[in-house]
Amino acid sequence: TQVYKLKKENMTNLVLFGPPGAGKGTQANFLKEKYKLVHISTGDVFRYNIKNETELGLHAKSFMDKGQLVPDDVTIKMLEAEVDKNAEAKGFIFDGFPRTVAQAEALADLMKQKNTEVSAMIALEVDDEVLVQRLLERGKTSGRKDDADEAIIRNRIHIYYEETAILKQFYLKEDKYFGVDGVGSISDITERISKVIDSL
Ligand code: B4P
C-alpha cells in the first residue's frame, strides 16, 4: 500500500534507558558516531537552556535541581521540536526520554507521524549503590546540583522506580526491550549494545 511505501523502514530509532547514572549519555556519545544517528539528550537540552537562561531553562531548573522530573507537557514539546530540527536524520538515539508513560505514548505518536517507529529500547542495568557512587564522583567536578548531594541522587533513583521503570513493560509488550549489563568498562558496554543494534 501507499502507507507501506512511505514508511522509512531503514530508520533506526533507539531509546537508551536506565536509571540516573547508568551511562546513557556516556554510551550515546559513542553510538551516535558508530551508527550515524542523531543523539537527543533531554537532560543536555535542559542544561543548555539553563545555561542560556531561557524561559524553558528557568522553568526546568526548579525541578532538576531537586532531582525531580520536568513536567511532561514541557518535556514532550521540547522533544518534538528537537526531532523536527533533524528532518533528514537516518535515525535517533533518545537518551533520557521517555521517562513516563505519557512521554512513551507521545513518542509513539510522534514516530508514527514521521512514518517510522521506535526500533528498540536498550536498558542499561546497574545496581543502585554503583549509581550513587558514580553520580557522587561526577558531582565533584560537574557542577551539577543534582549530583552534588546524596539525598537528591537517591530521590532521582526513587523517582526512576516510581515513574520510569514501568516503561520496561511498555516496550516488552511490543517485543522491543533489550536489557544490557551496564557494569564494566565503557568500551565493553558499547560492544554489548552494538550486538543488540546489529541484531535488529
Ligand atoms: P539526565 O541528563 O538524563 O542524566 P542522568 O540521569 O544523570 O544519566 P545518564 O545515565 O545519562 O548518566 P551518564 O552517562 O552521564 O537527567 C538529568 C535530569 O534532567 C533529570 O533528573 C530530570 O530532572 C531532567 N530530565 C531529563 N530528561 C527528562 C525527561 N524525559 N522528563 C523529565 N525530566 C527529565 O553517567 C553518569 C556517570 O557515570 C558519569 O560520570 C560517567 O562518567 C559515569 N560512567 C558511565 N559509564 C560508566 C562505566 N561503565 N563505569 C564507570 N563509570 C561510568
XYZ file of N, CA, C and O and ligand atoms in Angstrom:
853
model
N 0.843 -1.196 0.000
C 0.000 0.000 0.000
C 0.882 1.252 0.000
O 2.081 1.183 0.240
N 0.213 2.388 -0.239
C 0.905 3.673 -0.225
C 1.612 3.895 1.117
O 2.772 4.282 1.167
N 0.898 3.622 2.192
C 1.434 3.861 3.538
C 2.700 3.024 3.728
O 3.702 3.496 4.246
N 2.636 1.783 3.278
C 3.774 0.880 3.420
C 5.005 1.449 2.717
O 6.095 1.469 3.250
N 4.780 1.984 1.506
C 5.894 2.535 0.730
C 6.509 3.755 1.404
O 7.694 4.001 1.312
N 5.634 4.531 2.067
C 6.134 5.755 2.690
C 6.940 5.478 3.950
O 7.723 6.291 4.408
N 6.754 4.299 4.515
C 7.389 4.006 5.792
C 8.912 3.999 5.644
O 9.460 3.395 4.736
N 9.571 4.723 6.558
C 11.026 4.775 6.498
C 11.583 3.545 7.184
O 11.971 3.573 8.342
N 11.595 2.452 6.468
C 11.964 1.189 7.106
C 13.420 1.137 7.512
O 13.807 0.363 8.359
N 14.241 1.952 6.842
C 15.664 1.893 7.166
C 16.048 2.785 8.340
O 17.213 2.886 8.684
N 15.096 3.434 8.953
C 15.423 4.265 10.120
C 15.613 3.408 11.356
O 14.872 2.460 11.571
N 16.623 3.749 12.149
C 16.821 3.070 13.428
C 16.621 4.095 14.532
O 17.340 5.099 14.582
N 15.637 3.870 15.366
C 15.343 4.802 16.454
C 15.466 4.072 17.785
O 14.677 3.178 18.079
N 16.493 4.442 18.541
C 16.785 3.723 19.778
C 16.395 4.544 20.994
O 16.678 5.748 21.050
N 15.784 3.889 21.958
C 15.592 4.503 23.270
C 16.676 3.931 24.183
O 16.735 2.719 24.394
N 17.550 4.801 24.672
C 18.578 4.371 25.615
C 18.024 4.617 27.014
O 17.682 5.751 27.348
N 17.943 3.547 27.776
C 17.142 3.574 29.001
C 17.970 3.128 30.194
O 18.976 2.429 30.045
N 17.526 3.506 31.371
C 18.195 3.059 32.586
C 18.103 4.126 33.654
O 17.753 5.273 33.364
N 18.427 3.774 34.886
C 18.343 4.735 35.986
C 19.377 5.853 35.845
O 20.299 5.747 35.033
N 19.254 6.918 36.648
C 20.221 8.006 36.605
C 21.631 7.482 36.856
O 21.845 6.728 37.807
N 22.556 7.857 36.005
C 23.938 7.422 36.193
C 24.245 6.067 35.584
O 25.350 5.551 35.717
N 23.287 5.488 34.873
C 23.514 4.154 34.284
C 24.508 4.211 33.130
O 25.059 3.189 32.733
N 24.707 5.415 32.566
C 25.666 5.561 31.464
C 24.999 5.832 30.126
O 25.610 5.653 29.081
N 23.774 6.305 30.163
C 23.045 6.570 28.904
C 23.791 7.604 28.062
O 24.069 7.377 26.888
N 24.104 8.731 28.686
C 24.792 9.806 27.959
C 26.169 9.361 27.480
O 26.572 9.636 26.342
N 26.877 8.648 28.347
C 28.223 8.160 28.018
C 28.177 7.260 26.785
O 28.956 7.413 25.844
N 27.269 6.316 26.769
C 27.179 5.366 25.652
C 26.649 6.034 24.385
O 27.128 5.751 23.283
N 25.675 6.935 24.559
C 25.084 7.593 23.382
C 26.159 8.320 22.585
O 26.125 8.336 21.350
N 27.134 8.895 23.280
C 28.190 9.635 22.589
C 29.024 8.755 21.673
O 29.500 9.209 20.633
N 29.202 7.491 22.037
C 29.926 6.561 21.159
C 29.014 6.028 20.052
O 29.406 5.921 18.899
N 27.785 5.699 20.434
C 26.867 5.060 19.484
C 26.464 5.999 18.348
O 26.269 5.570 17.213
N 26.352 7.287 18.654
C 25.910 8.222 17.598
C 26.947 8.287 16.481
O 26.600 8.390 15.310
N 28.238 8.209 16.835
C 29.300 8.209 15.821
C 29.266 6.908 15.029
O 29.331 6.893 13.804
N 29.197 5.809 15.768
C 29.292 4.492 15.146
C 28.142 4.230 14.172
O 28.350 3.678 13.097
N 26.933 4.646 14.548
C 25.755 4.315 13.735
C 25.192 5.529 12.978
O 24.153 5.419 12.335
N 25.872 6.677 13.110
C 25.442 7.899 12.409
C 23.978 8.252 12.713
O 23.161 8.491 11.818
N 23.686 8.251 13.990
C 22.338 8.602 14.432
C 22.377 9.964 15.121
O 23.423 10.376 15.634
N 21.241 10.649 15.117
C 21.149 11.932 15.813
C 20.833 11.656 17.287
O 19.876 10.959 17.606
N 21.670 12.199 18.161
C 21.544 11.971 19.605
C 20.726 13.098 20.221
O 21.100 14.263 20.108
N 19.616 12.747 20.844
C 18.840 13.757 21.569
C 18.819 13.388 23.041
O 18.216 12.382 23.433
N 19.503 14.189 23.857
C 19.501 14.005 25.307
C 18.632 15.092 25.907
O 18.984 16.277 25.837
N 17.501 14.710 26.491
C 16.626 15.742 27.076
C 17.353 16.459 28.216
O 17.216 17.670 28.376
N 18.151 15.716 28.991
C 18.920 16.346 30.074
C 19.859 17.411 29.532
O 19.930 18.530 30.064
N 20.573 17.090 28.427
C 21.507 18.066 27.844
C 20.765 19.293 27.307
O 21.247 20.416 27.446
N 19.621 19.073 26.668
C 18.879 20.226 26.125
C 18.408 21.121 27.281
O 18.519 22.352 27.216
N 17.934 20.502 28.353
C 17.533 21.315 29.516
C 18.736 22.086 30.072
O 18.646 23.281 30.353
N 19.887 21.400 30.200
C 21.064 22.080 30.774
C 21.536 23.227 29.869
O 21.958 24.276 30.362
N 21.438 23.042 28.559
C 21.806 24.111 27.621
C 20.885 25.325 27.839
O 21.344 26.475 27.853
N 19.611 25.068 28.017
C 18.650 26.158 28.224
C 18.848 26.842 29.578
O 18.627 28.046 29.713
N 19.262 26.058 30.573
C 19.530 26.656 31.889
C 20.734 27.598 31.775
O 20.700 28.734 32.236
N 21.765 27.109 31.089
C 22.984 27.907 30.933
C 22.692 29.221 30.217
O 23.235 30.271 30.557
N 21.817 29.155 29.225
C 21.490 30.351 28.446
C 20.299 31.136 29.013
O 19.809 32.075 28.374
N 19.872 30.714 30.186
C 18.800 31.412 30.921
C 17.567 31.673 30.073
O 17.000 32.776 30.107
N 17.165 30.682 29.273
C 15.917 30.824 28.515
C 14.736 30.593 29.465
O 14.908 30.084 30.583
N 13.561 30.897 28.965
C 12.349 30.687 29.772
C 12.203 29.199 30.126
O 11.922 28.827 31.262
N 12.448 28.348 29.107
C 12.378 26.900 29.325
C 13.397 26.478 30.395
O 13.086 25.690 31.292
N 14.598 27.036 30.296
C 15.658 26.691 31.245
C 15.300 27.073 32.670
O 15.482 26.285 33.604
N 14.769 28.269 32.829
C 14.414 28.732 34.175
C 13.333 27.836 34.772
O 13.355 27.502 35.966
N 12.408 27.418 33.932
C 11.333 26.542 34.393
C 11.896 25.165 34.782
O 11.607 24.646 35.855
N 12.728 24.614 33.894
C 13.263 23.260 34.134
C 14.160 23.220 35.371
O 14.153 22.247 36.132
N 14.917 24.285 35.580
C 15.891 24.307 36.675
C 15.251 24.029 38.036
O 15.820 23.319 38.873
N 14.058 24.578 38.242
C 13.419 24.427 39.550
C 13.126 22.956 39.851
O 13.116 22.539 41.009
N 12.918 22.162 38.827
C 12.664 20.729 39.022
C 13.978 19.954 39.080
O 14.181 19.116 39.951
N 14.856 20.236 38.144
C 16.094 19.456 38.030
C 16.972 19.577 39.267
O 17.543 18.589 39.720
N 17.072 20.775 39.806
C 17.943 20.964 40.977
C 17.504 20.099 42.158
O 18.321 19.724 42.995
N 16.223 19.778 42.209
C 15.718 18.936 43.303
C 15.717 17.453 42.941
O 15.293 16.618 43.727
N 16.139 17.159 41.720
C 16.151 15.759 41.296
C 14.781 15.272 40.867
O 14.535 14.073 40.805
N 13.873 16.216 40.572
C 12.530 15.831 40.112
C 12.476 15.840 38.593
O 13.302 16.467 37.936
N 11.446 15.183 38.048
C 11.248 15.221 36.599
C 10.639 16.567 36.209
O 9.803 17.114 36.940
N 11.032 17.059 35.067
C 10.408 18.246 34.492
C 9.021 17.805 33.988
O 8.886 16.683 33.475
N 7.970 18.639 34.144
C 6.624 18.191 33.752
C 6.546 17.700 32.298
O 7.239 18.210 31.416
N 5.662 16.716 32.097
C 5.535 16.061 30.790
C 5.249 17.023 29.647
O 5.833 16.900 28.574
N 4.308 17.972 29.852
C 3.914 18.826 28.715
C 5.120 19.602 28.180
O 5.341 19.680 26.966
N 5.931 20.114 29.084
C 7.124 20.886 28.693
C 8.136 19.986 27.987
O 8.689 20.332 26.931
N 8.369 18.811 28.582
C 9.395 17.900 28.060
C 9.000 17.362 26.689
O 9.828 17.280 25.772
N 7.739 17.020 26.524
C 7.272 16.445 25.258
C 7.373 17.493 24.132
O 7.848 17.193 23.035
N 6.968 18.726 24.446
C 7.038 19.784 23.434
C 8.488 20.003 22.978
O 8.784 20.160 21.794
N 9.375 19.980 23.947
C 10.791 20.188 23.637
C 11.339 19.053 22.768
O 12.059 19.278 21.791
N 10.973 17.827 23.104
C 11.450 16.661 22.350
C 10.967 16.740 20.900
O 11.730 16.498 19.962
N 9.693 17.111 20.734
C 9.134 17.218 19.375
C 9.906 18.252 18.560
O 10.212 18.030 17.387
N 10.249 19.360 19.195
C 10.996 20.411 18.494
C 12.379 19.894 18.085
O 12.850 20.178 16.977
N 13.017 19.122 18.943
C 14.354 18.585 18.628
C 14.283 17.598 17.459
O 15.155 17.585 16.595
N 13.250 16.785 17.428
C 13.086 15.830 16.320
C 12.853 16.603 15.021
O 13.455 16.304 13.983
N 12.012 17.643 15.083
C 11.690 18.420 13.882
C 12.910 19.143 13.317
O 12.986 19.378 12.119
N 13.847 19.489 14.189
C 15.074 20.156 13.722
C 15.924 19.233 12.856
O 16.860 19.671 12.214
N 15.671 17.929 12.922
C 16.530 16.941 12.260
C 15.741 16.078 11.287
O 15.754 14.844 11.368
N 15.064 16.758 10.354
C 14.158 16.069 9.436
C 14.878 15.026 8.579
O 14.276 14.039 8.167
N 16.165 15.224 8.317
C 16.883 14.301 7.421
C 17.595 13.162 8.153
O 18.330 12.393 7.533
N 17.400 13.066 9.435
C 18.130 12.048 10.211
C 17.826 10.639 9.718
O 16.700 10.350 9.315
N 18.851 9.752 9.752
C 18.556 8.351 9.404
C 18.148 7.563 10.635
O 17.910 6.361 10.578
N 18.046 8.271 11.746
C 17.557 7.659 12.977
C 17.988 8.473 14.183
O 18.798 9.399 14.046
N 17.430 8.128 15.324
C 17.677 8.900 16.547
C 18.101 7.980 17.692
O 17.701 6.811 17.749
N 18.905 8.553 18.578
C 19.106 7.929 19.890
C 18.421 8.839 20.898
O 18.828 9.994 21.079
N 17.371 8.345 21.498
C 16.686 9.107 22.542
C 17.309 8.724 23.883
O 17.223 7.570 24.306
N 17.955 9.704 24.504
C 18.719 9.479 25.734
C 18.028 10.238 26.869
O 18.006 11.465 26.878
N 17.424 9.495 27.773
C 16.723 10.150 28.886
C 15.277 10.479 28.563
O 14.614 11.190 29.314
N 14.791 9.978 27.471
C 13.385 10.151 27.060
C 12.950 8.877 26.372
O 13.708 8.368 25.550
N 11.798 8.301 26.664
C 10.790 8.736 27.628
C 11.138 8.320 29.061
O 11.871 7.374 29.279
N 10.585 9.070 30.003
C 10.750 8.749 31.420
C 9.409 8.517 32.112
O 9.393 8.209 33.308
N 8.304 8.715 31.409
C 6.966 8.452 31.976
C 6.123 7.788 30.875
O 6.483 7.843 29.688
N 5.004 7.207 31.290
C 4.116 6.572 30.309
C 3.603 7.617 29.313
O 3.556 7.358 28.103
N 3.254 8.799 29.811
C 2.760 9.856 28.897
C 3.826 10.190 27.845
O 3.506 10.397 26.667
N 5.078 10.212 28.258
C 6.160 10.501 27.299
C 6.322 9.359 26.296
O 6.579 9.595 25.107
N 6.172 8.123 26.758
C 6.307 6.975 25.842
C 5.187 7.005 24.802
O 5.411 6.732 23.614
N 3.982 7.374 25.236
C 2.857 7.449 24.302
C 3.074 8.578 23.299
O 2.811 8.431 22.104
N 3.582 9.703 23.792
C 3.848 10.844 22.898
C 4.916 10.474 21.872
O 4.828 10.858 20.697
N 5.923 9.724 22.297
C 6.988 9.335 21.363
C 6.443 8.391 20.285
O 6.775 8.537 19.105
N 5.589 7.457 20.695
C 4.998 6.534 19.713
C 4.200 7.324 18.672
O 4.309 7.074 17.463
N 3.425 8.309 19.133
C 2.624 9.132 18.213
C 3.529 9.916 17.263
O 3.261 10.003 16.060
N 4.575 10.490 17.818
C 5.476 11.312 17.015
C 6.160 10.471 15.934
O 6.254 10.883 14.770
N 6.616 9.278 16.318
C 7.285 8.397 15.350
C 6.311 8.007 14.241
O 6.668 7.929 13.074
N 5.062 7.767 14.630
C 4.041 7.393 13.651
C 3.817 8.535 12.655
O 3.730 8.311 11.444
N 3.763 9.739 13.180
C 3.623 10.922 12.294
C 4.754 10.987 11.273
O 4.583 11.517 10.183
N 5.928 10.517 11.669
C 7.100 10.557 10.777
C 7.206 9.270 9.954
O 8.275 8.963 9.422
N 6.168 8.457 9.962
C 6.150 7.185 9.230
C 7.254 6.232 9.679
O 7.831 5.512 8.868
N 7.563 6.261 10.947
C 8.552 5.327 11.461
C 8.110 4.878 12.854
O 6.956 5.115 13.243
N 9.002 4.217 13.584
C 8.644 3.758 14.932
C 9.912 3.591 15.764
O 11.025 3.646 15.224
N 9.728 3.389 17.059
C 10.864 3.062 17.916
C 11.313 1.650 17.548
O 10.494 0.732 17.472
N 12.620 1.481 17.276
C 13.126 0.163 16.897
C 13.366 -0.698 18.130
O 13.087 -1.897 18.124
N 13.940 -0.097 19.167
C 14.285 -0.879 20.366
C 14.514 0.034 21.556
O 14.948 1.175 21.400
N 14.230 -0.509 22.738
C 14.672 0.115 23.979
C 15.862 -0.682 24.476
O 15.760 -1.907 24.652
N 16.984 0.001 24.666
C 18.167 -0.661 25.213
C 18.350 -0.163 26.634
O 18.552 1.027 26.874
N 18.210 -1.091 27.588
C 18.183 -0.716 29.006
C 19.487 -1.108 29.673
O 19.858 -2.286 29.678
N 20.171 -0.118 30.234
C 21.425 -0.380 30.950
C 21.090 -0.752 32.391
O 20.442 0.020 33.100
N 21.561 -1.928 32.796
C 21.236 -2.425 34.141
C 22.437 -2.228 35.073
O 23.518 -2.751 34.810
N 22.212 -1.433 36.120
C 23.287 -1.123 37.081
C 22.675 -1.056 38.482
O 21.593 -0.489 38.661
N 23.376 -1.638 39.481
C 22.869 -1.611 40.865
C 22.834 -0.195 41.429
O 23.701 0.621 41.124
N 21.866 0.031 42.320
C 21.677 1.365 42.898
C 22.939 1.919 43.565
O 23.246 3.099 43.415
N 23.645 1.081 44.317
C 24.807 1.621 45.047
C 25.905 2.060 44.076
O 26.616 3.028 44.336
N 26.031 1.356 42.965
C 27.013 1.760 41.939
C 26.582 3.104 41.328
O 27.414 3.991 41.107
N 25.290 3.261 41.120
C 24.777 4.525 40.561
C 25.122 5.686 41.476
O 25.603 6.733 41.023
N 24.860 5.490 42.771
C 25.111 6.577 43.731
C 26.588 6.950 43.708
O 26.936 8.135 43.644
N 27.460 5.944 43.707
C 28.905 6.227 43.689
C 29.312 6.972 42.421
O 30.067 7.939 42.480
N 28.817 6.533 41.273
C 29.169 7.200 40.003
C 28.734 8.661 40.020
O 29.475 9.549 39.591
N 27.512 8.910 40.494
C 26.988 10.282 40.424
C 27.676 11.189 41.437
O 27.966 12.355 41.142
N 27.998 10.642 42.631
C 28.735 11.450 43.617
C 30.109 11.807 43.054
O 30.585 12.932 43.209
N 30.724 10.840 42.366
C 32.038 11.068 41.760
C 31.941 12.181 40.698
O 32.747 13.108 40.675
N 30.932 12.065 39.829
C 30.771 13.104 38.805
C 30.492 14.463 39.450
O 30.939 15.496 38.969
N 29.729 14.437 40.554
C 29.358 15.681 41.244
C 30.556 16.491 41.720
O 30.466 17.718 41.869
N 31.693 15.806 41.933
C 32.890 16.526 42.401
C 33.377 17.538 41.366
O 34.002 18.524 41.717
N 33.102 17.261 40.081
C 33.635 18.157 39.045
C 32.576 18.723 38.101
O 32.850 19.663 37.361
N 31.369 18.148 38.073
C 30.412 18.533 37.022
C 29.722 19.861 37.280
O 29.177 20.470 36.363
N 29.705 20.270 38.533
C 28.949 21.483 38.859
C 27.440 21.257 38.811
O 26.669 22.198 38.945
N 27.028 20.009 38.624
C 25.581 19.732 38.575
C 25.026 19.622 39.991
O 25.449 18.769 40.757
N 24.033 20.464 40.298
C 23.418 20.445 41.638
C 22.803 19.090 41.943
O 22.797 18.630 43.081
N 22.259 18.446 40.886
C 21.559 17.178 41.138
C 22.529 16.018 41.382
O 22.103 14.926 41.738
N 23.843 16.253 41.198
C 24.842 15.227 41.511
C 25.585 15.522 42.818
O 26.376 14.708 43.276
N 25.344 16.696 43.386
C 26.203 17.147 44.481
C 25.796 16.561 45.834
O 26.582 16.544 46.775
N 24.574 16.065 45.930
C 24.018 15.746 47.229
C 23.416 14.332 47.175
O 22.605 14.025 46.306
N 23.836 13.490 48.110
C 23.394 12.091 48.068
C 21.870 11.965 48.184
O 21.263 11.108 47.546
N 21.249 12.839 48.982
C 19.788 12.746 49.143
C 19.090 13.038 47.811
O 18.090 12.397 47.470
N 19.602 13.992 47.065
C 18.995 14.321 45.768
C 19.208 13.169 44.776
O 18.304 12.793 44.028
N 20.405 12.585 44.812
C 20.680 11.437 43.930
C 19.706 10.299 44.253
O 19.104 9.707 43.354
N 19.533 10.022 45.541
C 18.614 8.933 45.922
C 17.172 9.269 45.540
O 16.399 8.386 45.183
N 16.810 10.543 45.593
C 15.471 10.952 45.148
C 15.298 10.671 43.650
O 14.238 10.182 43.217
N 16.330 10.940 42.861
C 16.254 10.671 41.413
C 16.062 9.178 41.164
O 15.275 8.781 40.297
N 16.791 8.355 41.938
C 16.669 6.899 41.753
C 15.263 6.443 42.173
O 14.627 5.621 41.506
N 14.764 7.038 43.261
C 13.414 6.713 43.750
C 12.361 7.040 42.671
O 11.488 6.228 42.373
N 12.484 8.214 42.080
C 11.523 8.622 41.031
C 11.627 7.676 39.837
O 10.616 7.330 39.219
N 12.833 7.241 39.546
C 13.008 6.277 38.452
C 12.147 5.032 38.715
O 11.420 4.581 37.834
N 12.223 4.486 39.928
C 11.426 3.283 40.216
C 9.932 3.570 40.248
O 9.126 2.740 39.843
N 9.554 4.775 40.713
C 8.136 5.139 40.815
C 7.491 5.386 39.452
O 6.351 5.011 39.231
N 8.201 6.078 38.566
C 7.547 6.578 37.345
C 8.124 6.035 36.040
O 7.444 6.008 35.033
N 9.394 5.655 36.071
C 10.079 5.356 34.808
C 10.237 3.860 34.560
O 10.046 3.392 33.423
N 10.544 3.104 35.624
C 10.853 1.677 35.444
C 9.721 0.915 34.744
O 9.962 -0.037 34.000
N 8.485 1.356 34.950
C 7.305 0.726 34.348
C 7.387 0.672 32.819
O 6.760 -0.170 32.172
N 8.191 1.559 32.236
C 8.290 1.599 30.771
C 8.887 0.316 30.202
O 8.708 0.012 29.022
N 9.588 -0.443 31.060
C 10.074 -1.758 30.610
C 8.896 -2.589 30.085
O 8.985 -3.212 29.025
N 7.783 -2.563 30.823
C 6.597 -3.345 30.412
C 6.055 -2.826 29.075
O 5.620 -3.588 28.223
N 6.061 -1.507 28.946
C 5.539 -0.854 27.735
C 6.242 -1.399 26.485
O 5.621 -1.742 25.485
N 7.587 -1.508 26.554
C 8.350 -1.948 25.378
C 8.445 -3.469 25.286
O 8.570 -4.013 24.189
N 8.375 -4.148 26.444
C 8.347 -5.624 26.437
C 7.143 -6.112 25.643
O 7.244 -7.038 24.842
N 5.999 -5.445 25.882
C 4.755 -5.828 25.200
C 4.916 -5.769 23.688
O 4.277 -6.508 22.954
N 5.741 -4.824 23.235
C 5.959 -4.671 21.790
C 7.171 -5.464 21.316
O 7.608 -5.287 20.175
N 7.746 -6.282 22.218
C 8.927 -7.084 21.854
C 10.134 -6.222 21.499
O 10.927 -6.587 20.617
N 10.252 -5.083 22.153
C 11.331 -4.152 21.790
C 12.292 -3.899 22.941
O 13.096 -2.965 22.880
N 12.188 -4.684 23.997
C 13.017 -4.433 25.179
C 14.268 -5.303 25.163
O 14.179 -6.521 25.009
N 15.438 -4.661 25.336
C 16.704 -5.397 25.396
C 17.497 -4.924 26.611
O 17.958 -3.778 26.648
N 17.652 -5.786 27.597
C 18.450 -5.438 28.777
C 19.921 -5.702 28.503
O 20.274 -6.698 27.870
N 20.785 -4.782 28.958
C 22.234 -4.929 28.768
C 22.910 -4.660 30.118
O 22.561 -3.684 30.801
N 23.884 -5.502 30.488
C 24.635 -5.283 31.720
C 25.417 -3.974 31.589
O 26.254 -3.844 30.691
N 25.138 -3.020 32.477
C 25.750 -1.697 32.389
C 26.954 -1.527 33.298
O 27.406 -0.407 33.525
N 27.481 -2.650 33.833
C 28.677 -2.581 34.688
C 29.843 -3.192 33.923
O 29.702 -4.282 33.353
N 30.969 -2.478 33.907
C 32.144 -2.940 33.174
C 32.804 -1.736 32.526
O 32.420 -0.593 32.822
N 33.767 -1.994 31.642
C 34.430 -0.843 31.015
C 33.470 -0.216 30.000
O 32.593 -0.901 29.452
N 33.655 1.067 29.744
C 32.762 1.781 28.833
C 32.783 1.120 27.446
O 31.737 0.930 26.820
N 33.976 0.694 26.986
C 34.040 0.091 25.645
C 33.381 -1.292 25.615
O 32.763 -1.656 24.616
N 33.506 -2.063 26.715
C 32.811 -3.360 26.749
C 31.299 -3.166 26.651
O 30.597 -3.936 25.986
N 30.813 -2.133 27.318
C 29.361 -1.896 27.306
C 28.922 -1.445 25.908
O 27.879 -1.882 25.409
N 29.738 -0.618 25.258
C 29.418 -0.213 23.877
C 29.317 -1.461 22.985
O 28.406 -1.561 22.151
N 30.243 -2.414 23.192
C 30.213 -3.671 22.421
C 28.907 -4.434 22.650
O 28.288 -4.934 21.706
N 28.522 -4.530 23.937
C 27.281 -5.270 24.266
C 26.082 -4.618 23.576
O 25.221 -5.305 23.023
N 26.037 -3.290 23.617
C 24.899 -2.593 22.991
C 24.949 -2.773 21.474
O 23.914 -2.973 20.829
N 26.156 -2.722 20.909
C 26.293 -2.847 19.453
C 25.752 -4.191 18.973
O 25.147 -4.285 17.902
N 26.000 -5.240 19.770
C 25.476 -6.569 19.400
C 23.963 -6.529 19.265
O 23.397 -7.127 18.348
N 23.313 -5.814 20.189
C 21.851 -5.705 20.115
C 21.455 -4.937 18.853
O 20.603 -5.386 18.078
N 22.098 -3.800 18.633
C 21.721 -2.963 17.474
C 21.932 -3.744 16.178
O 21.077 -3.728 15.285
N 23.056 -4.449 16.082
C 23.355 -5.184 14.846
C 22.364 -6.326 14.606
O 22.237 -6.795 13.474
N 21.704 -6.762 15.669
C 20.752 -7.870 15.515
C 19.350 -7.383 15.142
O 18.459 -8.189 14.878
N 19.148 -6.065 15.127
C 17.778 -5.553 14.889
C 17.347 -5.745 13.435
O 18.173 -5.670 12.534
P 19.909 13.164 32.511
O 20.675 14.277 31.962
O 19.156 12.285 31.576
O 21.017 12.354 33.237
P 21.373 11.175 34.163
O 20.126 10.609 34.750
O 22.376 11.755 35.083
O 22.061 9.981 33.417
P 22.982 9.171 32.480
O 22.539 7.747 32.520
O 22.993 9.844 31.139
O 24.435 9.188 33.096
P 25.866 9.331 32.467
O 26.097 8.606 31.208
O 26.133 10.771 32.419
O 18.826 13.707 33.570
C 19.047 14.762 34.462
C 17.738 15.429 34.902
O 17.111 16.084 33.775
C 16.627 14.518 35.443
O 16.798 14.224 36.818
C 15.371 15.400 35.176
O 15.219 16.390 36.154
C 15.665 16.070 33.859
N 15.112 15.305 32.713
C 15.856 14.765 31.699
N 15.055 14.110 30.840
C 13.783 14.221 31.317
C 12.523 13.718 30.890
N 12.405 12.963 29.787
N 11.419 14.003 31.619
C 11.511 14.772 32.718
N 12.675 15.266 33.193
C 13.806 14.993 32.504
O 26.797 8.629 33.532
C 26.854 9.027 34.882
C 28.287 8.940 35.415
O 28.751 7.596 35.393
C 29.279 9.743 34.613
O 30.137 10.424 35.495
C 30.050 8.710 33.812
O 31.380 9.106 33.568
C 29.996 7.505 34.725
N 30.002 6.248 33.973
C 29.298 5.984 32.846
N 29.546 4.722 32.423
C 30.414 4.168 33.333
C 31.039 2.877 33.461
N 30.835 1.906 32.573
N 31.852 2.662 34.516
C 32.081 3.651 35.419
N 31.527 4.887 35.351
C 30.700 5.146 34.315
